[in-house]
Amino acid sequence: MDRFLWTSGLLEINETLVIQQRGVRIYDGEEKIKFDAGTLLLSTHRLIWRDQKNHECCMAFPLSQIVFIEEQAAGIGKSAKIVVHLHPAPPNKEPGPFQSSKNSYIKLSFKEHGQIEFYRRLSEEMTQRRWENMPVSQSLQTNRGPQPGRIRAVGIVGIERKLEEKRKETDKNISEAFEDLSKLMIKAKEMVELSKSIANKIKDKQGDITEDETIRFKSYLLSMGIANPVTRETCGSGTHYHVQLARQLAAILQTPLEERGGIMSLTEVYCLVNRARGMELLSPEDLVNACKMLEALKLPLRLRVFDSGVMVIELQSHKEEEMVASALETVSEKGSLTSEEFAKLVGMSVLLAKERLLLAEKMGHLCRDDSVEGLRFYPNLFMTQS
Amino acid sequence: MHRRRVGAGAIAKKKLAEAKYKERGTVLAEAQLAQMSKQLDMFKSNLEEFASKHKQEIWKNPEFRVQFQDMCATIGVDPLASGKGFWSEMLGVGDFYYELGVQIIEVCLALKHQNGGLITLEELHQQVLRGRGKFAQDVSQDDLIRAIKKLKALGTGFGIIPVGGIYLIQSVPAELNMDHTVVLQLAEKNGYVTVSDIKASLKWETERARQVLEHLLKEGLAWLDLQAPWEAHYWLPALFTHLYSQEITAEEAREALP
């Protein structure tokens, strides 16, 4: 912890910010110290930590001080950490928070996550060593440190060796995982080839394959995540799973739809349904494919796609065209309205409000005034006043 | 006692009739289907074994996730296509990404009034992490990109726009063509762009530059600053946090002082 020195936090010329992360706590070795909540910044030259509560409290050390780094995975009640092993501080180092420390490493605890990305970037900077090519002012060049790999301070060697072994062990696990994964992928590829062959046969002999068998085939494709070689869509319509799902959706969405004026965007539905499920979530494609079947199954909801590509679920009883008539009334009362104003008045999302106004325009009831101040709709007087 | 219309004998007779009418090709396809069904069962148990040994790797190791996704893509398999797929059920990759999708949508919605529906991947990442809370699994930017690609199926205009060295995530169905994207790239450096900037860098006519900027204004992606020296600045709120994260250098600080 004695490697840090106080700094203003301003970057020098040639020094660039690489990544920053809030919510980082510093440990001196294994000990918690008072620096418990700060923003950690990685630049091309230094690692900087600034206290979140007191911005004046800002310290840093040059990246050249780092011997090596490693990751420590999160656990129950513990955040993920990066352990940074450091060269000893140079004798002429500027003052910092600690005069001396018995530890030659610090830990950075990522209480608000971000450890993965930070570790990646820090590793990159340590590999690229950009600070060597872009010298900055003297104050930063306090210590180039002994060239890593050649001179090592006592005590670190043993630690390094142990960590090297641990890393090899982790690497071994990962490479084993990759090996197993590769074998699995070979088998998966065989399935893909087989499905292509079957699809070709089905295509050629259309009508001789029973519907039942086609459905079976589609469900196999669904399980494997193989796109239907004939239609190129990942299977949805026509499998029992999606039929079931469609019925479930009709049940779940009835009340929410009624509460929202009979119409919801598919994004809203996705969030609502998945939040309610908690686990075994639906993929976006599952949702879309199930919704495509709503009408065919004669369920009380339907999927509708607007010209803009926005997809919504409507109650069958909902007649958007009728809503347009009341939209026209609302706009006429106010003289003119933007989508945002209309949305606020009626209590709809801006997205759907815009769609309704666009539909009204398409039907000839409204006129647009498109300017830098926004898109505003007026009653179409050309129609009503002949 | 009910009289049964269908008995074992009737079924057998029916099958025989069906078989007679089927062409050889169809019989082959049937055999293949049966083969596929068997292979599928075997694959499922292989995957189960893999999951029991290595499921942790996928959770802990974002590199592994990337490799896994790439391998799947290479052989033509989409592990995220359906929550009902084996990959999702056994490795749990589905829930991870689909939930991330929900969180992404929520963040974009919350910030839309500020940035018009355009946000840097970096800022989105920070906000999502914050929302996930302390005990949740960490996510990488690659994870976000994959989740966003899946969200496109919902037809809401989710898009990923590379702009200089960063990515912008679009979450509203605003039409952004090549011209708009190129201007966004130009704006990335300073967070704003002017008509002169565009004419100088892209060699466009004034009218073309103005049209693009007006479109960005209309869509709520740009803010007009008429108080800027010399000429109007068009600021992009989506780039603000990206800008603030780059502290001014000592040189710039000196220059800014009177």
XYZ file of C-alpha atoms in Angstrom:
644
model
C 0.000 0.000 0.000
C 3.038 2.238 0.165
C 3.421 2.323 -3.613
C 0.628 4.855 -4.012
C 1.393 8.543 -4.219
C -0.983 11.491 -3.966
C -2.038 12.979 -7.262
C -4.448 15.532 -8.670
C -6.052 12.952 -10.906
C -5.510 15.079 -13.978
C -4.072 13.192 -16.886
C -0.756 14.253 -18.339
C -0.119 14.987 -21.982
C 0.162 11.669 -23.864
C -1.659 9.914 -21.050
C -5.070 8.590 -22.060
C -7.890 7.150 -20.040
C -8.626 3.522 -20.868
C -11.433 2.557 -18.512
C -12.910 3.572 -15.196
C -15.113 1.871 -12.659
C -17.023 3.112 -9.649
C -17.521 1.313 -6.418
C -14.006 -0.055 -5.938
C -12.488 -0.739 -2.546
C -8.765 -1.142 -1.880
C -7.238 -3.734 0.427
C -3.683 -3.546 1.715
C -2.762 -7.179 1.228
C -5.654 -8.915 2.946
C -6.547 -6.025 5.221
C -9.415 -3.666 4.742
C -8.341 -0.058 4.958
C -10.269 3.172 4.982
C -10.354 3.527 1.191
C -13.602 1.681 0.770
C -15.493 3.452 -1.975
C -13.828 5.025 -4.926
C -13.585 5.294 -8.649
C -10.733 3.311 -10.130
C -9.264 4.707 -13.329
C -6.896 2.951 -15.657
C -4.815 5.103 -17.946
C -2.080 4.166 -20.370
C 0.431 5.033 -17.649
C -1.127 4.678 -14.225
C -3.701 3.153 -11.969
C -5.587 5.954 -10.210
C -8.063 5.755 -7.342
C -10.273 8.632 -6.310
C -12.476 8.627 -3.222
C -16.152 8.909 -4.200
C -17.054 10.918 -1.143
C -14.025 13.169 -1.066
C -12.742 13.972 -4.509
C -9.650 15.648 -3.099
C -8.473 12.259 -1.934
C -6.853 10.896 -5.061
C -3.874 8.568 -5.408
C -2.083 6.593 -8.054
C 0.903 4.508 -8.981
C 2.532 3.903 -12.332
C 1.686 0.703 -14.187
C 5.388 -0.061 -14.358
C 5.173 -0.859 -10.634
C 3.047 -3.887 -11.343
C 4.714 -7.280 -11.347
C 1.601 -9.188 -12.317
C -2.119 -9.324 -11.705
C -4.671 -12.014 -11.112
C -8.403 -12.356 -10.748
C -10.303 -13.547 -7.737
C -13.825 -14.694 -8.474
C -16.779 -13.427 -6.511
C -18.257 -15.556 -3.792
C -21.189 -15.388 -1.436
C -21.116 -11.942 0.105
C -17.810 -11.250 -1.616
C -17.249 -9.130 -4.659
C -14.925 -10.112 -7.462
C -11.412 -8.803 -7.002
C -8.228 -8.117 -8.884
C -5.006 -8.798 -6.979
C -2.138 -6.544 -8.020
C 1.391 -7.604 -7.116
C 3.831 -4.751 -6.989
C 7.525 -4.012 -7.103
C 8.825 -2.278 -4.020
C 8.473 1.480 -3.979
C 11.466 3.445 -5.220
C 13.411 5.427 -2.609
C 12.624 8.796 -4.178
C 8.907 8.204 -4.403
C 6.628 11.164 -3.738
C 4.442 11.098 -0.630
C 1.348 8.962 -0.522
C -1.231 7.615 1.917
C 1.103 5.062 3.499
C 4.758 5.468 4.383
C 5.394 1.787 4.630
C 3.562 -1.490 4.240
C 4.402 -5.079 4.965
C 2.474 -6.246 1.935
C 3.749 -6.329 -1.589
C 0.301 -6.599 -3.099
C -3.037 -4.869 -2.980
C -6.503 -6.057 -3.798
C -9.135 -4.149 -5.688
C -12.658 -5.164 -4.797
C -15.354 -4.408 -7.368
C -18.442 -3.850 -5.317
C -20.424 -2.545 -8.232
C -19.034 -5.113 -10.647
C -17.069 -4.241 -13.754
C -14.220 -6.496 -12.741
C -14.213 -8.539 -15.922
C -13.836 -5.610 -18.271
C -11.352 -3.844 -16.036
C -9.146 -6.917 -15.756
C -9.190 -7.333 -19.505
C -8.150 -3.762 -20.133
C -5.499 -3.805 -17.421
C -4.020 -7.004 -18.886
C -3.959 -5.354 -22.286
C -2.189 -2.287 -20.999
C 0.333 -4.476 -19.222
C 1.014 -6.363 -22.408
C 1.210 -3.309 -24.606
C 3.212 -1.249 -22.101
C 2.254 1.936 -23.858
C 3.827 3.992 -21.089
C 7.227 3.065 -22.414
C 6.564 4.637 -25.801
C 4.827 7.741 -24.587
C 6.954 9.383 -21.946
C 5.172 11.815 -19.684
C 6.473 14.452 -17.321
C 9.127 13.607 -14.792
C 6.754 13.347 -11.855
C 5.310 10.155 -13.218
C 8.548 8.528 -14.083
C 9.411 8.014 -10.463
C 10.223 4.403 -10.903
C 10.508 2.312 -13.968
C 11.006 -0.538 -11.587
C 13.445 -3.327 -12.141
C 12.653 -4.934 -15.466
C 10.120 -7.620 -14.673
C 11.537 -11.039 -15.058
C 15.071 -10.147 -14.264
C 15.409 -8.760 -10.765
C 12.809 -9.754 -8.221
C 12.477 -8.597 -4.668
C 12.702 -11.234 -2.026
C 9.448 -12.835 -0.983
C 7.659 -12.264 -4.198
C 9.321 -15.177 -5.912
C 7.623 -17.759 -3.739
C 4.253 -16.130 -4.129
C 4.676 -15.932 -7.865
C 5.521 -19.577 -8.124
C 2.459 -20.598 -6.160
C 0.220 -18.391 -8.241
C 1.781 -19.668 -11.430
C 0.849 -23.176 -10.391
C -2.657 -22.108 -9.577
C -2.949 -20.417 -12.923
C -1.745 -23.556 -14.670
C -4.387 -25.515 -12.795
C -7.112 -23.065 -13.864
C -5.786 -23.133 -17.395
C -5.929 -26.890 -17.309
C -9.557 -26.798 -16.234
C -10.375 -24.384 -18.977
C -8.537 -26.324 -21.631
C -10.288 -29.457 -20.462
C -13.557 -27.630 -20.759
C -12.648 -26.507 -24.247
C -11.668 -30.012 -25.234
C -14.978 -31.385 -24.035
C -16.736 -28.501 -25.715
C -15.036 -29.252 -29.021
C -16.124 -32.869 -28.844
C -19.648 -31.747 -28.108
C -19.601 -29.385 -31.045
C -18.553 -32.161 -33.403
C -21.631 -34.123 -32.381
C -23.777 -31.023 -32.716
C -22.440 -30.484 -36.209
C -23.475 -33.997 -37.153
C -26.995 -33.144 -36.049
C -26.964 -30.017 -38.193
C -25.924 -32.040 -41.254
C -28.581 -34.645 -40.562
C -31.269 -32.021 -40.224
C -30.286 -30.484 -43.560
C -30.593 -33.837 -45.214
C -34.021 -34.466 -43.696
C -35.202 -31.004 -44.631
C -34.248 -31.613 -48.238
C -36.207 -34.828 -48.308
C -39.237 -33.132 -46.808
C -39.022 -30.346 -49.331
C -38.864 -32.736 -52.247
C -41.657 -34.955 -51.087
C -44.007 -32.255 -49.864
C -47.352 -33.769 -48.937
C -46.103 -37.250 -48.245
C -44.688 -36.364 -44.898
C -47.355 -36.281 -42.288
C -47.973 -33.107 -40.445
C -47.136 -34.912 -37.260
C -43.684 -35.736 -38.515
C -43.073 -32.175 -39.645
C -43.969 -30.974 -36.197
C -41.643 -33.531 -34.665
C -38.837 -32.386 -36.913
C -39.417 -28.757 -36.028
C -39.253 -29.538 -32.339
C -35.935 -31.332 -32.849
C -34.587 -28.249 -34.564
C -35.860 -26.123 -31.714
C -34.078 -28.234 -29.120
C -30.793 -27.940 -30.959
C -31.160 -24.306 -31.912
C -30.849 -25.118 -35.603
C -32.503 -22.783 -38.045
C -35.119 -24.483 -40.204
C -33.152 -25.223 -43.366
C -36.251 -24.713 -45.491
C -37.670 -21.462 -44.157
C -34.443 -20.194 -42.591
C -36.318 -19.179 -39.436
C -35.438 -20.723 -36.148
C -38.371 -22.873 -35.488
C -41.346 -21.460 -33.921
C -44.639 -21.715 -35.548
C -45.980 -25.183 -35.533
C -44.264 -26.693 -32.551
C -46.253 -27.791 -29.548
C -44.080 -25.699 -27.304
C -45.114 -22.497 -29.005
C -48.753 -23.456 -29.133
C -48.623 -24.003 -25.382
C -46.771 -20.761 -24.909
C -49.337 -18.854 -26.947
C -52.123 -20.101 -24.710
C -50.141 -19.169 -21.597
C -49.527 -15.699 -22.943
C -53.203 -15.190 -23.653
C -53.928 -15.975 -20.032
C -51.115 -13.876 -18.540
C -51.594 -10.823 -20.710
C -55.351 -10.356 -20.518
C -55.367 -8.138 -17.445
C -52.221 -6.129 -18.183
C -53.591 -5.368 -21.634
C -56.886 -4.185 -20.238
C -55.004 -1.954 -17.828
C -53.052 -0.396 -20.648
C -55.880 0.441 -22.977
C -55.807 -2.834 -24.857
C -52.400 -2.516 -26.483
C -48.774 -3.152 -25.498
C -45.508 -3.129 -27.402
C -43.721 -6.452 -27.703
C -40.788 -5.087 -25.686
C -43.129 -4.343 -22.802
C -44.572 -7.826 -23.070
C -41.093 -9.389 -23.105
C -40.131 -7.573 -19.911
C -43.435 -8.237 -18.177
C -43.522 -11.931 -18.922
C -39.882 -12.614 -18.097
C -39.961 -10.596 -14.904
C -42.974 -12.622 -13.841
C -41.328 -15.930 -14.701
C -38.094 -15.326 -12.830
C -36.476 -18.359 -14.387
C -36.837 -20.472 -17.515
C -37.172 -17.226 -19.353
C -38.421 -16.818 -22.880
C -36.099 -15.826 -25.641
C -37.238 -12.916 -27.801
C -37.756 -15.370 -30.633
C -39.859 -17.663 -28.458
C -42.127 -14.727 -27.716
C -42.443 -13.615 -31.306
C -43.081 -17.135 -32.557
C -45.728 -17.786 -29.935
C -47.423 -14.476 -30.710
C -47.532 -15.317 -34.398
C -49.800 -18.199 -33.520
C -52.280 -16.226 -31.439
C -54.643 -15.443 -34.265
C -54.570 -18.963 -35.722
C -55.393 -20.420 -32.331
C -58.348 -18.050 -32.060
C -57.070 -16.604 -28.815
C -58.382 -13.240 -27.582
C -55.119 -11.451 -28.413
C -53.287 -10.793 -31.618
C -49.913 -9.685 -32.882
C -49.787 -6.607 -35.025
C -46.875 -5.105 -36.896
C -46.998 -1.414 -37.740
C -45.428 0.038 -40.867
C -42.528 1.305 -38.818
C -41.706 -2.245 -37.760
C -42.926 -1.732 -34.220
C -44.646 -4.896 -33.001
C -47.532 -4.863 -30.564
C -49.998 -7.197 -28.895
C -53.618 -6.089 -28.969
C -56.749 -7.473 -27.448
C -58.990 -8.801 -30.188
C -61.657 -6.495 -28.865
C -59.311 -3.558 -29.296
C -59.973 -1.639 -32.442
C -57.048 0.668 -33.084
C -59.003 2.324 -35.877
C -61.693 3.314 -33.382
C -59.039 4.669 -31.031
C -57.949 6.830 -33.919
C -61.328 8.569 -33.879
C -60.905 9.492 -30.225
C -57.298 10.511 -30.929
C -58.591 12.914 -33.549
C -60.953 14.414 -30.979
C -58.126 14.874 -28.503
C -55.881 16.519 -31.066
C -58.702 18.791 -32.261
C -59.413 19.932 -28.717
C -55.813 20.976 -28.247
C -55.323 22.345 -31.714
C -52.211 20.282 -32.302
C -50.129 17.724 -30.423
C -46.737 16.027 -30.565
C -46.401 12.308 -29.741
C -44.985 13.171 -26.328
C -47.840 15.563 -25.494
C -50.442 13.094 -26.705
C -48.830 10.263 -24.762
C -48.914 12.286 -21.570
C -52.551 13.320 -22.023
C -53.828 9.856 -22.774
C -51.495 7.931 -20.473
C -49.754 5.806 -23.101
C -46.142 5.094 -23.903
C -44.650 7.554 -26.377
C -43.881 4.726 -28.761
C -47.513 3.606 -29.042
C -48.796 7.170 -29.005
C -46.676 7.883 -32.046
C -47.999 4.803 -33.815
C -51.584 5.822 -33.180
C -50.999 9.322 -34.528
C -49.210 7.902 -37.549
C -52.124 5.580 -38.174
C -54.537 8.500 -37.891
C -52.419 10.321 -40.430
C -52.408 7.303 -42.713
C -56.193 7.208 -42.497
C -56.313 10.853 -43.465
C -57.541 12.276 -40.180
C -54.371 14.088 -39.206
C -51.771 16.194 -40.929
C -48.165 16.486 -39.871
C -45.942 19.473 -39.349
C -42.393 18.189 -39.456
C -39.891 20.760 -38.234
C -36.786 20.917 -36.102
C -39.047 21.525 -33.174
C -40.435 18.071 -33.559
C -43.211 16.226 -35.271
C -46.565 17.836 -34.578
C -49.984 16.582 -35.688
C -52.953 18.727 -36.678
C -56.504 17.746 -37.637
C -56.604 17.344 -41.378
C -58.707 20.296 -42.412
C -58.327 19.425 -46.065
C -60.603 16.492 -45.399
C -63.142 18.076 -43.116
C -63.460 21.462 -44.724
C -64.133 20.913 -48.375
C -69.175 -50.533 -21.699
C -68.214 -48.361 -24.568
C -67.656 -49.872 -27.912
C -64.175 -49.095 -28.987
C -63.734 -48.064 -32.548
C -60.020 -48.437 -32.445
C -58.252 -51.546 -31.345
C -54.796 -52.903 -31.882
C -55.903 -54.674 -35.018
C -57.399 -51.569 -36.555
C -54.267 -49.584 -35.852
C -52.056 -52.161 -37.464
C -54.283 -52.261 -40.526
C -54.179 -48.475 -40.781
C -50.407 -48.412 -40.540
C -50.117 -50.998 -43.222
C -52.341 -48.962 -45.499
C -50.306 -45.846 -44.874
C -47.064 -47.637 -45.477
C -48.292 -48.983 -48.780
C -49.067 -45.523 -50.040
C -45.788 -44.001 -49.061
C -43.011 -43.636 -51.514
C -39.584 -44.956 -50.814
C -38.175 -41.479 -50.323
C -40.596 -40.776 -47.557
C -39.716 -43.977 -45.793
C -36.081 -42.932 -45.924
C -36.919 -39.559 -44.378
C -38.813 -41.316 -41.642
C -35.840 -43.503 -40.911
C -33.678 -40.429 -40.715
C -36.117 -38.747 -38.383
C -35.962 -41.765 -36.117
C -32.177 -41.631 -36.300
C -32.220 -37.952 -35.450
C -34.452 -38.608 -32.500
C -32.023 -41.171 -31.158
C -29.017 -38.929 -31.748
C -30.841 -36.106 -30.074
C -31.325 -38.164 -26.933
C -27.660 -39.064 -26.934
C -26.641 -35.478 -27.496
C -28.863 -34.397 -24.659
C -27.113 -36.719 -22.234
C -23.683 -35.649 -23.527
C -24.666 -32.082 -22.932
C -25.895 -32.945 -19.469
C -22.525 -34.478 -18.691
C -20.719 -31.471 -20.062
C -22.932 -29.183 -18.001
C -22.297 -31.055 -14.780
C -18.550 -30.763 -15.316
C -18.189 -27.346 -16.872
C -21.288 -25.268 -16.252
C -19.257 -23.143 -13.873
C -16.852 -22.124 -16.637
C -19.653 -20.539 -18.569
C -20.799 -18.622 -15.537
C -17.393 -17.530 -14.364
C -15.505 -17.022 -17.552
C -16.619 -14.491 -20.159
C -13.849 -15.641 -22.501
C -15.328 -19.087 -22.422
C -18.749 -17.671 -23.242
C -17.329 -15.913 -26.271
C -15.608 -19.062 -27.501
C -18.734 -21.099 -26.897
C -20.877 -18.691 -28.892
C -18.364 -18.568 -31.730
C -18.198 -22.345 -31.938
C -21.964 -22.576 -32.064
C -22.124 -19.980 -34.791
C -19.525 -21.838 -36.831
C -21.491 -25.059 -36.910
C -24.811 -23.304 -37.487
C -26.399 -23.559 -34.081
C -27.952 -20.716 -32.113
C -27.890 -21.575 -28.420
C -29.985 -18.522 -27.625
C -32.746 -19.086 -30.152
C -35.142 -20.558 -27.656
C -35.494 -20.935 -23.919
C -36.658 -24.431 -24.736
C -33.425 -25.380 -26.449
C -31.064 -27.878 -24.817
C -28.304 -25.310 -24.481
C -30.525 -22.988 -22.566
C -32.085 -25.679 -20.410
C -28.871 -27.408 -19.475
C -26.197 -24.789 -19.515
C -28.450 -21.993 -18.360
C -27.077 -19.651 -21.006
C -30.586 -18.649 -21.956
C -31.695 -17.196 -18.647
C -28.440 -15.265 -18.378
C -28.893 -13.492 -21.715
C -32.667 -13.125 -21.672
C -32.596 -11.478 -18.282
C -29.816 -9.225 -19.483
C -32.142 -8.288 -22.348
C -34.782 -7.151 -19.888
C -32.242 -5.073 -17.986
C -30.979 -3.465 -21.173
C -34.500 -2.516 -22.247
C -35.197 -0.983 -18.854
C -32.031 1.106 -18.821
C -32.637 2.381 -22.344
C -36.208 3.297 -21.486
C -35.158 5.161 -18.379
C -32.594 7.266 -20.210
C -34.492 7.800 -23.438
C -35.816 11.223 -22.508
C -32.233 12.403 -22.101
C -30.480 10.900 -25.057
C -33.300 10.269 -27.512
C -32.714 6.530 -27.510
C -29.020 6.514 -28.323
C -26.456 5.459 -25.707
C -22.829 4.382 -25.721
C -22.165 0.722 -24.992
C -19.856 1.861 -22.221
C -22.562 3.841 -20.434
C -25.112 1.090 -20.958
C -22.639 -1.348 -19.415
C -22.143 0.836 -16.343
C -25.851 1.378 -15.853
C -26.708 -2.276 -16.256
C -24.044 -3.265 -13.746
C -25.420 -0.772 -11.289
C -28.921 -2.093 -11.746
C -27.892 -5.702 -11.307
C -26.787 -5.174 -7.750
C -23.940 -6.591 -5.735
C -24.756 -10.250 -5.761
C -25.464 -10.709 -9.410
C -23.189 -12.253 -11.996
C -20.767 -9.852 -13.639
C -21.306 -9.192 -17.339
C -18.953 -8.123 -20.100
C -19.608 -5.826 -23.032
C -19.588 -8.824 -25.329
C -22.457 -10.285 -23.302
C -24.421 -7.073 -23.786
C -23.899 -7.117 -27.534
C -25.162 -10.676 -27.796
C -28.220 -9.888 -25.711
C -28.962 -6.847 -27.863
C -28.656 -8.860 -31.068
C -31.352 -11.168 -29.745
C -33.594 -8.243 -28.823
C -33.799 -7.236 -32.443
C -36.380 -9.960 -32.911
C -38.841 -7.887 -30.889
C -38.995 -5.407 -33.730
C -38.243 -2.345 -31.676
C -35.402 -0.851 -33.543
C -32.573 -2.096 -31.362
C -29.380 -1.525 -33.249
C -25.637 -1.434 -32.734
C -23.777 1.386 -34.456
C -19.978 1.395 -34.547
C -18.801 4.980 -34.237
C -15.071 5.556 -34.256
C -13.627 3.395 -31.508
C -16.860 2.906 -29.599
C -20.300 1.407 -30.059
C -23.583 3.295 -29.877
C -26.703 1.362 -28.979
C -29.947 2.526 -30.541
C -33.129 1.541 -28.760
C -35.848 3.393 -30.630
C -37.016 2.854 -34.189
C -35.452 6.059 -35.459
C -34.283 5.845 -39.009
C -30.539 6.191 -39.147
C -28.969 5.787 -42.539
C -25.324 5.928 -43.628
C -25.240 9.727 -43.650
C -26.483 9.924 -40.075
C -24.029 7.299 -38.904
C -21.092 9.044 -40.489
C -22.000 12.318 -38.786
C -22.291 10.491 -35.454
C -18.778 9.201 -35.997
C -17.593 12.723 -36.602
C -19.248 13.899 -33.393
C -17.622 11.207 -31.291
C -14.427 13.158 -30.764
C -15.894 16.228 -29.101
C -19.479 15.242 -28.383
C -20.757 17.792 -30.874
C -20.536 18.629 -34.530
C -21.097 21.736 -36.650
C -22.035 22.267 -40.262
C -18.487 23.485 -40.926
C -17.016 20.337 -39.365
C -19.105 18.224 -41.700
C -18.244 20.245 -44.778
C -14.549 20.177 -43.942
C -14.261 16.489 -43.048
C -16.834 14.884 -45.294
C -16.810 17.389 -48.163
C -20.590 17.614 -48.239
C -22.766 20.454 -49.451
C -24.310 22.671 -46.786
C -27.794 21.420 -47.541
C -26.910 17.760 -47.057
C -25.179 18.534 -43.757
C -28.121 20.579 -42.560
C -30.647 17.879 -43.431
C -28.774 15.256 -41.478
C -28.441 17.520 -38.449
C -32.104 18.464 -38.579
C -33.066 14.816 -38.672
C -30.966 14.109 -35.589
C -32.618 17.073 -33.851
C -36.087 15.874 -34.741
C -35.406 12.393 -33.460
C -34.250 13.864 -30.170
C -30.726 12.520 -30.637
C -29.094 15.913 -30.892
C -29.442 19.163 -28.967
C -29.007 22.550 -30.598
C -26.598 25.000 -28.987
C -27.019 28.465 -30.457
C -24.833 30.115 -27.848
C -21.654 28.467 -29.028
C -19.034 30.777 -30.522
C -19.047 31.241 -34.303
C -21.749 28.778 -35.267
C -24.423 26.466 -33.949
C -23.160 23.330 -32.218
C -25.160 20.122 -32.414
C -24.495 18.146 -29.233
C -25.131 14.426 -28.833
C -26.222 13.582 -25.285
C -25.474 9.952 -25.985
C -21.799 10.861 -26.052
C -21.747 12.984 -22.886
C -20.617 10.352 -20.416
C -18.063 9.164 -22.944
C -16.689 12.701 -22.997
C -16.685 13.262 -19.265
C -14.749 10.074 -18.742
C -11.862 11.648 -20.600
C -10.450 14.153 -18.127
C -9.064 17.242 -19.652
C -5.307 17.216 -19.829
C -3.187 19.765 -18.011
C -2.532 21.457 -21.351
C -6.235 21.900 -22.094
C -6.900 23.146 -18.597
C -4.238 25.795 -19.077
C -5.675 26.792 -22.426
C -9.200 27.077 -21.084
C -8.190 29.649 -18.474
C -8.348 33.316 -19.566
